[in-house]
């Protein structure tokens, strides 16, 4: 027997916590005999009579000595297409990085994307197709989206291919009838942002005419929460110090209304918009506040928080998968859905006949190497941490130290 190469170790005062990033197992070991055997030469484990040994083997903490640990990329059999269906938005969020160009996917563009997907299905053995709807605000072009999704859904059913839809929306136009239609077509998850209660939310997330949006979004979400056939709803909060002040009360509010269907996700407001004059947090301060929120949720039995850092590919940037494609309204092929104006983000474009024309920028986004598979965080990173910021700011591509610290802190905050 031998220790898994995908283990992370945390030394505590009277025990060692072991986290396995492949299986997602978390164990606390206080047995000194077992610990001494675990950290000796691998063949010494054969003589260990501790009854916990079999359990550790089942959990993937230790493996057979001759085993070659293989961690499969869960996206390998999935074609993922992210569509920036429009660059217009009914909101004017103060921290938003988008330019609100009057561009949207045309009927001809949807046909080109449909043709592209068909060609991909013919030349690859994909079992799943996932469409991500992004904007701007995607529901501004709801009828166009539905027409495309209906056609694609019907085609994939004939091929017996699993079909799923994800959407990022501000939630203002997500009434119950639109939601039902989208769920019937394959919507599995949707992200809606609420920056706390109305007092803080309406300051930053208002309509173009500066009218508040909180009440409309909440009413939409309350109706959706009563619908029995629902998707996963990720309630994202972009926070600064003012939002943090009331966030704990907001979490209790969400627990009362949305306990079973919704998952809370926290991120600090980032300085993506150079014209934004409000408060932004650096990575360290953001992480510190997220840990405090997770601890609060634990102490108050709030279980619906986005903390599953050990799920396969949690830190892997989806668009960096070789089977992932991002198309803007002009059918430019990109890798990042944030750095629209970064020239190295555009790696090609899609022709009217559904054929991709790739440029040399694609080589910049190939961050994965074979050595990544030997790294103990590979199962949650897959060698695909977002490279956009690293490329633009000429920083190291690997975020190993940040990922390990995040895993350790979140696991300890959630389970200690």
CSV table of C-alpha atoms in Angstrom, one decimal:
chain,number,residue,atom,x,y,z
A,1,UNK,CA,0.0,0.0,0.0
A,2,UNK,CA,1.1,3.6,-0.5
A,3,UNK,CA,-0.2,7.1,0.2
A,4,UNK,CA,-2.2,8.7,-2.6
A,5,UNK,CA,-0.4,11.3,-4.6
A,6,UNK,CA,-3.6,13.5,-4.4
A,7,UNK,CA,-3.5,13.9,-0.6
A,8,UNK,CA,-3.2,17.3,1.1
A,9,UNK,CA,-2.1,17.2,4.8
A,10,UNK,CA,-2.9,19.6,7.6
A,11,UNK,CA,-1.1,19.3,10.8
A,12,UNK,CA,-3.2,20.0,13.9
A,13,UNK,CA,-2.2,20.0,17.6
A,14,UNK,CA,-3.4,16.5,18.3
A,15,UNK,CA,-4.2,15.0,14.9
A,16,UNK,CA,-3.5,15.2,11.2
A,17,UNK,CA,-6.3,16.1,8.7
A,18,UNK,CA,-5.9,14.4,5.3
A,19,UNK,CA,-7.8,15.7,2.3
A,20,UNK,CA,-7.9,13.6,-0.9
A,21,UNK,CA,-8.7,15.8,-3.9
A,22,UNK,CA,-9.6,12.9,-6.2
A,23,UNK,CA,-12.1,11.1,-4.0
A,24,UNK,CA,-13.2,14.2,-2.0
A,25,UNK,CA,-12.5,12.3,1.3
A,26,UNK,CA,-11.6,14.3,4.4
A,27,UNK,CA,-10.3,12.3,7.5
A,28,UNK,CA,-8.9,13.3,10.9
A,29,UNK,CA,-6.4,10.8,12.2
A,30,UNK,CA,-5.4,10.8,15.9
A,31,UNK,CA,-4.2,7.2,16.1
A,32,UNK,CA,-0.4,7.5,16.6
A,33,UNK,CA,0.3,3.9,15.5
A,34,UNK,CA,-1.7,4.4,12.3
A,35,UNK,CA,0.1,7.7,11.6
A,36,UNK,CA,3.5,6.2,12.1
A,37,UNK,CA,2.7,3.5,9.7
A,38,UNK,CA,1.2,5.8,7.1
A,39,UNK,CA,4.3,8.0,6.9
A,40,UNK,CA,6.8,5.1,6.8
A,41,UNK,CA,8.0,3.3,3.7
A,42,UNK,CA,5.0,2.1,1.6
A,43,UNK,CA,5.7,-1.6,2.1
A,44,UNK,CA,5.5,-1.2,5.9
A,45,UNK,CA,1.8,-0.7,5.6
A,46,UNK,CA,1.4,-4.4,4.8
A,47,UNK,CA,2.2,-5.1,8.5
A,48,UNK,CA,-0.3,-2.6,9.9
A,49,UNK,CA,-3.2,-4.3,11.7
A,50,UNK,CA,-5.1,-1.1,12.4
A,51,UNK,CA,-8.7,-1.7,11.4
A,52,UNK,CA,-8.9,1.8,9.9
A,53,UNK,CA,-6.6,0.8,7.1
A,54,UNK,CA,-9.3,-0.7,5.0
A,55,UNK,CA,-11.4,2.4,5.4
A,56,UNK,CA,-8.5,4.7,4.3
A,57,UNK,CA,-8.1,2.5,1.2
A,58,UNK,CA,-11.8,2.7,0.4
A,59,UNK,CA,-11.6,6.5,0.7
A,60,UNK,CA,-8.6,6.7,-1.6
A,61,UNK,CA,-6.3,8.1,1.1
A,62,UNK,CA,-4.1,5.1,0.5
A,63,UNK,CA,-4.0,2.9,-2.6
A,64,UNK,CA,-2.5,-0.4,-3.7
A,65,UNK,CA,1.2,-0.2,-4.1
A,66,UNK,CA,1.1,-1.2,-7.8
A,67,UNK,CA,-1.8,1.1,-8.7
A,68,UNK,CA,-1.4,3.9,-11.2
A,69,UNK,CA,-3.7,6.6,-10.0
A,70,UNK,CA,-5.7,8.0,-13.0
A,71,UNK,CA,-7.8,11.0,-12.7
A,72,UNK,CA,-10.2,11.4,-15.6
A,73,UNK,CA,-11.1,14.9,-16.8
A,74,UNK,CA,-14.9,15.0,-16.4
A,75,UNK,CA,-15.3,17.3,-19.4
A,76,UNK,CA,-13.6,14.9,-21.8
A,77,UNK,CA,-16.9,13.6,-23.2
A,78,UNK,CA,-18.7,16.9,-23.1
A,79,UNK,CA,-19.0,19.6,-25.8
A,80,UNK,CA,-19.4,23.0,-24.0
A,81,UNK,CA,-20.5,26.1,-26.0
A,82,UNK,CA,-20.8,29.4,-24.2
A,83,UNK,CA,-22.8,32.0,-26.1
A,84,UNK,CA,-22.6,35.7,-25.5
A,85,UNK,CA,-26.0,36.1,-27.0
A,86,UNK,CA,-26.1,39.9,-26.6
A,87,UNK,CA,-23.8,42.6,-25.3
A,88,UNK,CA,-26.8,44.8,-24.3
A,89,UNK,CA,-28.1,44.9,-20.7
A,90,UNK,CA,-31.1,46.4,-18.9
A,91,UNK,CA,-28.9,47.0,-15.9
A,92,UNK,CA,-26.1,49.5,-15.4
A,93,UNK,CA,-24.2,47.9,-12.5
A,94,UNK,CA,-21.6,50.3,-11.2
A,95,UNK,CA,-18.8,47.7,-11.1
A,96,UNK,CA,-19.6,46.0,-14.4
A,97,UNK,CA,-16.8,45.6,-16.9
A,98,UNK,CA,-19.0,45.3,-20.1
A,99,UNK,CA,-19.3,48.1,-22.7
A,100,UNK,CA,-23.0,47.4,-23.7
A,101,UNK,CA,-22.5,47.4,-27.4
A,102,UNK,CA,-25.6,47.1,-29.5
A,103,UNK,CA,-24.7,43.6,-30.7
A,104,UNK,CA,-26.5,40.3,-30.5
A,105,UNK,CA,-26.3,36.9,-32.2
A,106,UNK,CA,-28.3,37.0,-35.5
A,107,UNK,CA,-30.4,34.3,-37.0
A,108,UNK,CA,-27.6,33.4,-39.4
A,109,UNK,CA,-25.1,33.3,-36.4
A,110,UNK,CA,-27.4,30.8,-34.6
A,111,UNK,CA,-27.5,28.7,-37.7
A,112,UNK,CA,-23.7,28.7,-38.0
A,113,UNK,CA,-23.4,27.7,-34.3
A,114,UNK,CA,-25.9,24.9,-34.9
A,115,UNK,CA,-23.9,23.7,-37.9
A,116,UNK,CA,-20.7,23.8,-35.8
A,117,UNK,CA,-22.3,21.7,-33.1
A,118,UNK,CA,-23.5,19.1,-35.6
A,119,UNK,CA,-20.0,18.9,-37.1
A,120,UNK,CA,-18.6,18.4,-33.6
A,121,UNK,CA,-21.0,15.6,-32.9
A,122,UNK,CA,-20.2,13.9,-36.2
A,123,UNK,CA,-16.4,14.0,-35.7
A,124,UNK,CA,-16.2,13.3,-31.9
A,125,UNK,CA,-17.8,10.8,-29.5
A,126,UNK,CA,-19.4,13.3,-27.2
A,127,UNK,CA,-22.0,12.0,-24.7
A,128,UNK,CA,-23.1,15.4,-23.5
A,129,UNK,CA,-23.7,18.9,-24.9
A,130,UNK,CA,-23.8,21.9,-22.6
A,131,UNK,CA,-24.9,25.4,-23.7
A,132,UNK,CA,-24.0,28.4,-21.4
A,133,UNK,CA,-26.1,31.5,-22.0
A,134,UNK,CA,-24.2,34.7,-21.2
A,135,UNK,CA,-24.4,38.4,-22.0
A,136,UNK,CA,-25.1,41.3,-21.4
A,137,UNK,CA,-28.4,40.1,-20.2
A,138,UNK,CA,-29.4,36.9,-22.1
A,139,UNK,CA,-33.1,37.3,-21.4
A,140,UNK,CA,-33.3,40.5,-23.5
A,141,UNK,CA,-33.2,38.1,-26.5
A,142,UNK,CA,-35.3,35.4,-24.9
A,143,UNK,CA,-37.3,34.6,-28.1
A,144,UNK,CA,-34.1,34.1,-30.1
A,145,UNK,CA,-32.6,31.9,-27.4
A,146,UNK,CA,-35.8,29.7,-27.1
A,147,UNK,CA,-35.9,29.2,-30.9
A,148,UNK,CA,-32.3,28.0,-30.9
A,149,UNK,CA,-32.6,25.8,-27.9
A,150,UNK,CA,-35.8,24.1,-29.2
A,151,UNK,CA,-34.1,23.2,-32.4
A,152,UNK,CA,-30.9,22.0,-30.7
A,153,UNK,CA,-32.8,20.0,-28.1
A,154,UNK,CA,-34.9,18.2,-30.8
A,155,UNK,CA,-31.7,17.4,-32.8
A,156,UNK,CA,-29.8,16.0,-29.8
A,157,UNK,CA,-32.7,13.8,-28.8
A,158,UNK,CA,-32.5,12.1,-32.1
A,159,UNK,CA,-28.8,11.4,-31.4
A,160,UNK,CA,-29.6,10.4,-27.8
A,161,UNK,CA,-27.1,13.0,-26.5
A,162,UNK,CA,-27.6,14.4,-23.0
A,163,UNK,CA,-28.3,18.1,-23.1
A,164,UNK,CA,-27.9,20.7,-20.4
A,165,UNK,CA,-28.2,24.5,-20.2
A,166,UNK,CA,-26.6,26.9,-17.8
A,167,UNK,CA,-27.4,30.6,-17.7
A,168,UNK,CA,-26.0,33.8,-16.0
A,169,UNK,CA,-28.7,36.4,-15.6
A,170,UNK,CA,-29.4,39.4,-13.4
A,171,UNK,CA,-32.8,37.8,-12.7
A,172,UNK,CA,-35.0,40.8,-13.4
A,173,UNK,CA,-36.7,39.3,-16.4
A,174,UNK,CA,-36.6,35.7,-15.1
A,175,UNK,CA,-40.4,35.4,-14.5
A,176,UNK,CA,-41.9,32.0,-13.7
A,177,UNK,CA,-43.2,31.3,-17.2
A,178,UNK,CA,-39.7,31.9,-18.8
A,179,UNK,CA,-38.2,29.8,-16.1
A,180,UNK,CA,-40.6,26.9,-16.7
A,181,UNK,CA,-39.9,27.0,-20.4
A,182,UNK,CA,-36.1,27.0,-19.9
A,183,UNK,CA,-36.3,24.1,-17.4
A,184,UNK,CA,-38.3,22.0,-19.8
A,185,UNK,CA,-35.7,22.6,-22.5
A,186,UNK,CA,-32.8,21.5,-20.2
A,187,UNK,CA,-31.9,24.3,-17.9
A,188,UNK,CA,-29.9,22.7,-15.1
A,189,UNK,CA,-28.3,25.7,-13.3
A,190,UNK,CA,-28.7,29.5,-13.3
A,191,UNK,CA,-26.7,32.2,-11.6
A,192,UNK,CA,-28.5,35.3,-10.2
A,193,UNK,CA,-26.7,38.0,-8.3
A,194,UNK,CA,-28.1,39.7,-5.2
A,195,UNK,CA,-25.8,42.0,-3.4
A,196,UNK,CA,-27.5,41.6,0.0
A,197,UNK,CA,-30.7,43.4,0.8
A,198,UNK,CA,-32.3,46.1,-1.2
A,199,UNK,CA,-30.3,48.9,0.5
A,200,UNK,CA,-27.0,47.7,-0.8
A,201,UNK,CA,-28.1,45.8,-3.9
A,202,UNK,CA,-29.9,48.8,-5.4
A,203,UNK,CA,-26.9,51.0,-5.0
A,204,UNK,CA,-24.8,48.9,-7.4
A,205,UNK,CA,-27.3,46.8,-9.4
A,206,UNK,CA,-29.9,49.2,-10.8
A,207,UNK,CA,-31.6,49.6,-14.1
A,208,UNK,CA,-30.2,51.9,-16.8
A,209,UNK,CA,-32.7,54.6,-15.4
A,210,UNK,CA,-31.2,54.0,-11.9
A,211,UNK,CA,-34.4,52.4,-10.7
A,212,UNK,CA,-33.9,49.7,-8.1
A,213,UNK,CA,-34.1,46.0,-9.0
A,214,UNK,CA,-34.1,44.0,-5.8
A,215,UNK,CA,-37.9,43.7,-5.2
A,216,UNK,CA,-38.6,42.4,-8.8
A,217,UNK,CA,-35.7,39.8,-8.5
A,218,UNK,CA,-36.9,38.6,-5.1
A,219,UNK,CA,-40.4,38.1,-6.3
A,220,UNK,CA,-39.2,36.2,-9.3
A,221,UNK,CA,-37.1,33.9,-7.1
A,222,UNK,CA,-39.8,33.3,-4.5
A,223,UNK,CA,-42.1,32.1,-7.3
A,224,UNK,CA,-39.3,29.9,-8.8
A,225,UNK,CA,-38.6,28.4,-5.4
A,226,UNK,CA,-42.2,27.1,-5.3
A,227,UNK,CA,-42.0,25.4,-8.7
A,228,UNK,CA,-41.4,21.6,-8.1
A,229,UNK,CA,-39.4,21.0,-11.3
A,230,UNK,CA,-36.5,23.3,-10.6
A,231,UNK,CA,-32.9,23.8,-11.6
A,232,UNK,CA,-30.0,24.6,-9.4
A,233,UNK,CA,-30.0,28.3,-8.5
A,234,UNK,CA,-26.7,29.9,-7.6
A,235,UNK,CA,-27.3,33.1,-5.6
A,236,UNK,CA,-24.1,35.1,-6.0
A,237,UNK,CA,-23.2,38.1,-3.8
A,238,UNK,CA,-20.5,40.5,-4.9
A,239,UNK,CA,-19.4,42.1,-1.7
A,240,UNK,CA,-17.6,45.1,-0.3
A,241,UNK,CA,-17.5,46.1,3.4
A,242,UNK,CA,-21.0,47.6,3.3
A,243,UNK,CA,-22.5,44.4,1.9
A,244,UNK,CA,-20.6,42.3,4.4
A,245,UNK,CA,-22.1,44.2,7.3
A,246,UNK,CA,-25.6,42.9,6.5
A,247,UNK,CA,-24.6,39.7,4.7
A,248,UNK,CA,-25.2,37.5,7.8
A,249,UNK,CA,-28.8,38.7,8.1
A,250,UNK,CA,-29.2,38.2,4.4
A,251,UNK,CA,-28.0,34.6,4.7
A,252,UNK,CA,-30.6,33.9,7.4
A,253,UNK,CA,-33.2,35.5,5.1
A,254,UNK,CA,-32.2,33.2,2.2
A,255,UNK,CA,-32.2,30.1,4.5
A,256,UNK,CA,-35.8,30.8,5.4
A,257,UNK,CA,-37.0,31.2,1.7
A,258,UNK,CA,-34.5,29.2,-0.4
A,259,UNK,CA,-33.0,26.4,1.8
A,260,UNK,CA,-33.4,23.5,-0.6
A,261,UNK,CA,-33.1,24.9,-4.1
A,262,UNK,CA,-30.5,27.6,-3.8
A,263,UNK,CA,-26.7,27.7,-3.3
A,264,UNK,CA,-25.0,30.8,-1.9
A,265,UNK,CA,-21.8,32.0,-3.6
A,266,UNK,CA,-19.6,34.9,-2.5
A,267,UNK,CA,-17.1,37.0,-4.4
A,268,UNK,CA,-15.6,40.3,-3.7
A,269,UNK,CA,-16.2,43.2,-6.1
A,270,UNK,CA,-13.2,43.1,-8.5
A,271,UNK,CA,-11.6,46.2,-10.2
A,272,UNK,CA,-12.5,44.9,-13.7
A,273,UNK,CA,-14.2,48.3,-14.5
A,274,UNK,CA,-11.5,51.0,-14.4
A,275,UNK,CA,-14.2,53.6,-14.0
A,276,UNK,CA,-15.6,52.1,-10.8
A,277,UNK,CA,-14.8,54.3,-7.9
A,278,UNK,CA,-16.1,52.1,-5.1
A,279,UNK,CA,-14.4,49.7,-2.8
A,280,UNK,CA,-12.7,46.6,-4.1
A,281,UNK,CA,-11.0,43.8,-2.1
A,282,UNK,CA,-7.7,42.1,-2.9
A,283,UNK,CA,-7.5,38.4,-3.0
A,284,UNK,CA,-6.3,38.0,0.6
A,285,UNK,CA,-9.1,40.1,2.0
A,286,UNK,CA,-11.7,38.5,-0.2
A,287,UNK,CA,-10.6,35.0,1.0
A,288,UNK,CA,-10.6,36.1,4.7
A,289,UNK,CA,-14.2,37.3,4.4
A,290,UNK,CA,-15.4,34.2,2.6
A,291,UNK,CA,-14.0,32.0,5.3
A,292,UNK,CA,-15.9,34.1,8.0
A,293,UNK,CA,-19.1,33.7,6.0
A,294,UNK,CA,-18.6,29.9,5.7
A,295,UNK,CA,-18.0,29.7,9.5
A,296,UNK,CA,-21.2,31.7,10.1
A,297,UNK,CA,-23.2,29.4,7.9
A,298,UNK,CA,-21.8,26.3,9.7
A,299,UNK,CA,-22.8,27.7,13.1
A,300,UNK,CA,-26.3,28.6,11.9
A,301,UNK,CA,-27.0,25.4,10.0
A,302,UNK,CA,-27.1,27.1,6.7
A,303,UNK,CA,-26.1,24.3,4.4
A,304,UNK,CA,-26.7,25.8,1.0
A,305,UNK,CA,-23.4,27.5,0.4
A,306,UNK,CA,-20.9,27.1,-2.4
A,307,UNK,CA,-18.1,25.3,-0.5
A,308,UNK,CA,-17.7,22.1,-2.4
A,309,UNK,CA,-14.0,22.8,-3.3
A,310,UNK,CA,-13.3,19.1,-3.6
A,311,UNK,CA,-15.7,18.4,-6.5
A,312,UNK,CA,-13.8,17.4,-9.6
A,313,UNK,CA,-12.6,20.4,-11.6
A,314,UNK,CA,-13.8,23.0,-9.0
A,315,UNK,CA,-10.9,25.3,-9.7
A,316,UNK,CA,-10.7,24.4,-13.4
A,317,UNK,CA,-11.7,27.3,-15.7
A,318,UNK,CA,-14.3,25.6,-17.9
A,319,UNK,CA,-13.5,27.7,-21.0
A,320,UNK,CA,-9.9,26.4,-20.9
A,321,UNK,CA,-11.1,22.9,-21.7
A,322,UNK,CA,-10.1,21.7,-25.2
A,323,UNK,CA,-13.8,20.9,-25.8
A,324,UNK,CA,-15.1,24.3,-24.7
A,325,UNK,CA,-15.9,27.2,-27.1
A,326,UNK,CA,-17.0,30.8,-26.4
A,327,UNK,CA,-18.6,32.8,-29.2
A,328,UNK,CA,-19.4,36.5,-29.1
A,329,UNK,CA,-22.2,38.1,-31.2
A,330,UNK,CA,-19.7,38.5,-34.1
A,331,UNK,CA,-18.8,34.8,-33.9
A,332,UNK,CA,-15.3,35.5,-32.6
A,333,UNK,CA,-14.0,32.5,-30.7
A,334,UNK,CA,-12.6,33.5,-27.2
A,335,UNK,CA,-11.4,31.8,-24.1
A,336,UNK,CA,-12.4,34.3,-21.4
A,337,UNK,CA,-15.8,35.8,-20.8
A,338,UNK,CA,-14.4,38.8,-18.9
A,339,UNK,CA,-11.5,40.1,-20.9
A,340,UNK,CA,-13.5,41.1,-24.0
A,341,UNK,CA,-11.0,43.8,-25.1
A,342,UNK,CA,-7.9,41.8,-24.5
A,343,UNK,CA,-6.5,41.0,-28.0
A,344,UNK,CA,-4.9,37.6,-26.9
A,345,UNK,CA,-8.3,36.5,-25.7
A,346,UNK,CA,-9.6,36.0,-29.3
A,347,UNK,CA,-8.3,32.7,-30.6
A,348,UNK,CA,-10.2,32.5,-33.8
A,349,UNK,CA,-13.7,32.9,-35.4
A,350,UNK,CA,-16.5,30.8,-36.7
A,351,UNK,CA,-17.4,30.9,-40.4
A,352,UNK,CA,-20.9,30.8,-41.8
A,353,UNK,CA,-20.5,27.2,-42.7
A,354,UNK,CA,-19.7,26.2,-39.1
A,355,UNK,CA,-16.0,25.9,-39.6
A,356,UNK,CA,-13.5,27.2,-37.1
A,357,UNK,CA,-10.5,29.4,-38.2
A,358,UNK,CA,-8.0,29.3,-35.3
A,359,UNK,CA,-5.1,31.8,-34.8
A,360,UNK,CA,-1.8,31.5,-33.0
A,361,UNK,CA,-3.3,32.9,-29.7
A,362,UNK,CA,-4.5,29.4,-28.9
A,363,UNK,CA,-1.0,28.4,-27.9
A,364,UNK,CA,-1.0,30.9,-25.1
A,365,UNK,CA,-3.9,29.2,-23.4
A,366,UNK,CA,-2.5,25.7,-23.3
A,367,UNK,CA,-1.5,25.8,-19.6
A,368,UNK,CA,-1.8,22.1,-19.0
A,369,UNK,CA,1.3,19.9,-19.0
A,370,UNK,CA,1.7,16.2,-18.3
A,371,UNK,CA,3.4,17.0,-15.1
A,372,UNK,CA,0.1,18.5,-13.8
A,373,UNK,CA,-1.3,15.0,-13.4
A,374,UNK,CA,1.3,14.3,-10.7
A,375,UNK,CA,0.3,17.4,-8.7
A,376,UNK,CA,-1.8,16.8,-5.6
A,377,UNK,CA,-4.4,19.3,-6.6
A,378,UNK,CA,-4.8,18.1,-10.2
A,379,UNK,CA,-8.3,16.6,-9.7
A,380,UNK,CA,-9.7,20.0,-8.7
A,381,UNK,CA,-7.6,22.1,-11.1
A,382,UNK,CA,-7.2,19.8,-14.1
A,383,UNK,CA,-4.3,22.0,-15.1
A,384,UNK,CA,-6.8,24.6,-16.2
A,385,UNK,CA,-6.7,27.5,-13.8
A,386,UNK,CA,-7.9,30.6,-15.6
A,387,UNK,CA,-5.0,32.0,-17.6
A,388,UNK,CA,-6.5,35.3,-18.6
A,389,UNK,CA,-5.2,37.4,-15.7
A,390,UNK,CA,-1.8,35.7,-15.9
A,391,UNK,CA,-1.5,36.4,-19.6
A,392,UNK,CA,-2.6,40.0,-19.4
A,393,UNK,CA,-0.6,40.9,-16.3
A,394,UNK,CA,2.4,38.7,-17.1
A,395,UNK,CA,2.0,36.7,-13.9
A,396,UNK,CA,2.8,33.0,-13.2
A,397,UNK,CA,0.3,30.7,-14.8
A,398,UNK,CA,0.2,28.2,-11.9
A,399,UNK,CA,-1.9,29.1,-8.8
A,400,UNK,CA,-0.9,26.1,-6.7
A,401,UNK,CA,-0.2,27.9,-3.4
A,402,UNK,CA,-3.5,29.9,-3.7
A,403,UNK,CA,-5.5,26.7,-4.4
A,404,UNK,CA,-4.0,24.7,-1.5
A,405,UNK,CA,-4.5,27.5,1.0
A,406,UNK,CA,-8.1,27.9,-0.2
A,407,UNK,CA,-8.8,24.2,0.1
A,408,UNK,CA,-7.3,24.0,3.6
A,409,UNK,CA,-9.1,27.0,4.9
A,410,UNK,CA,-12.5,26.2,3.5
A,411,UNK,CA,-12.3,22.6,4.6
A,412,UNK,CA,-11.3,23.6,8.1
A,413,UNK,CA,-14.0,26.3,8.3
A,414,UNK,CA,-16.6,23.9,7.1
A,415,UNK,CA,-15.8,20.7,9.0
A,416,UNK,CA,-13.7,21.5,12.1
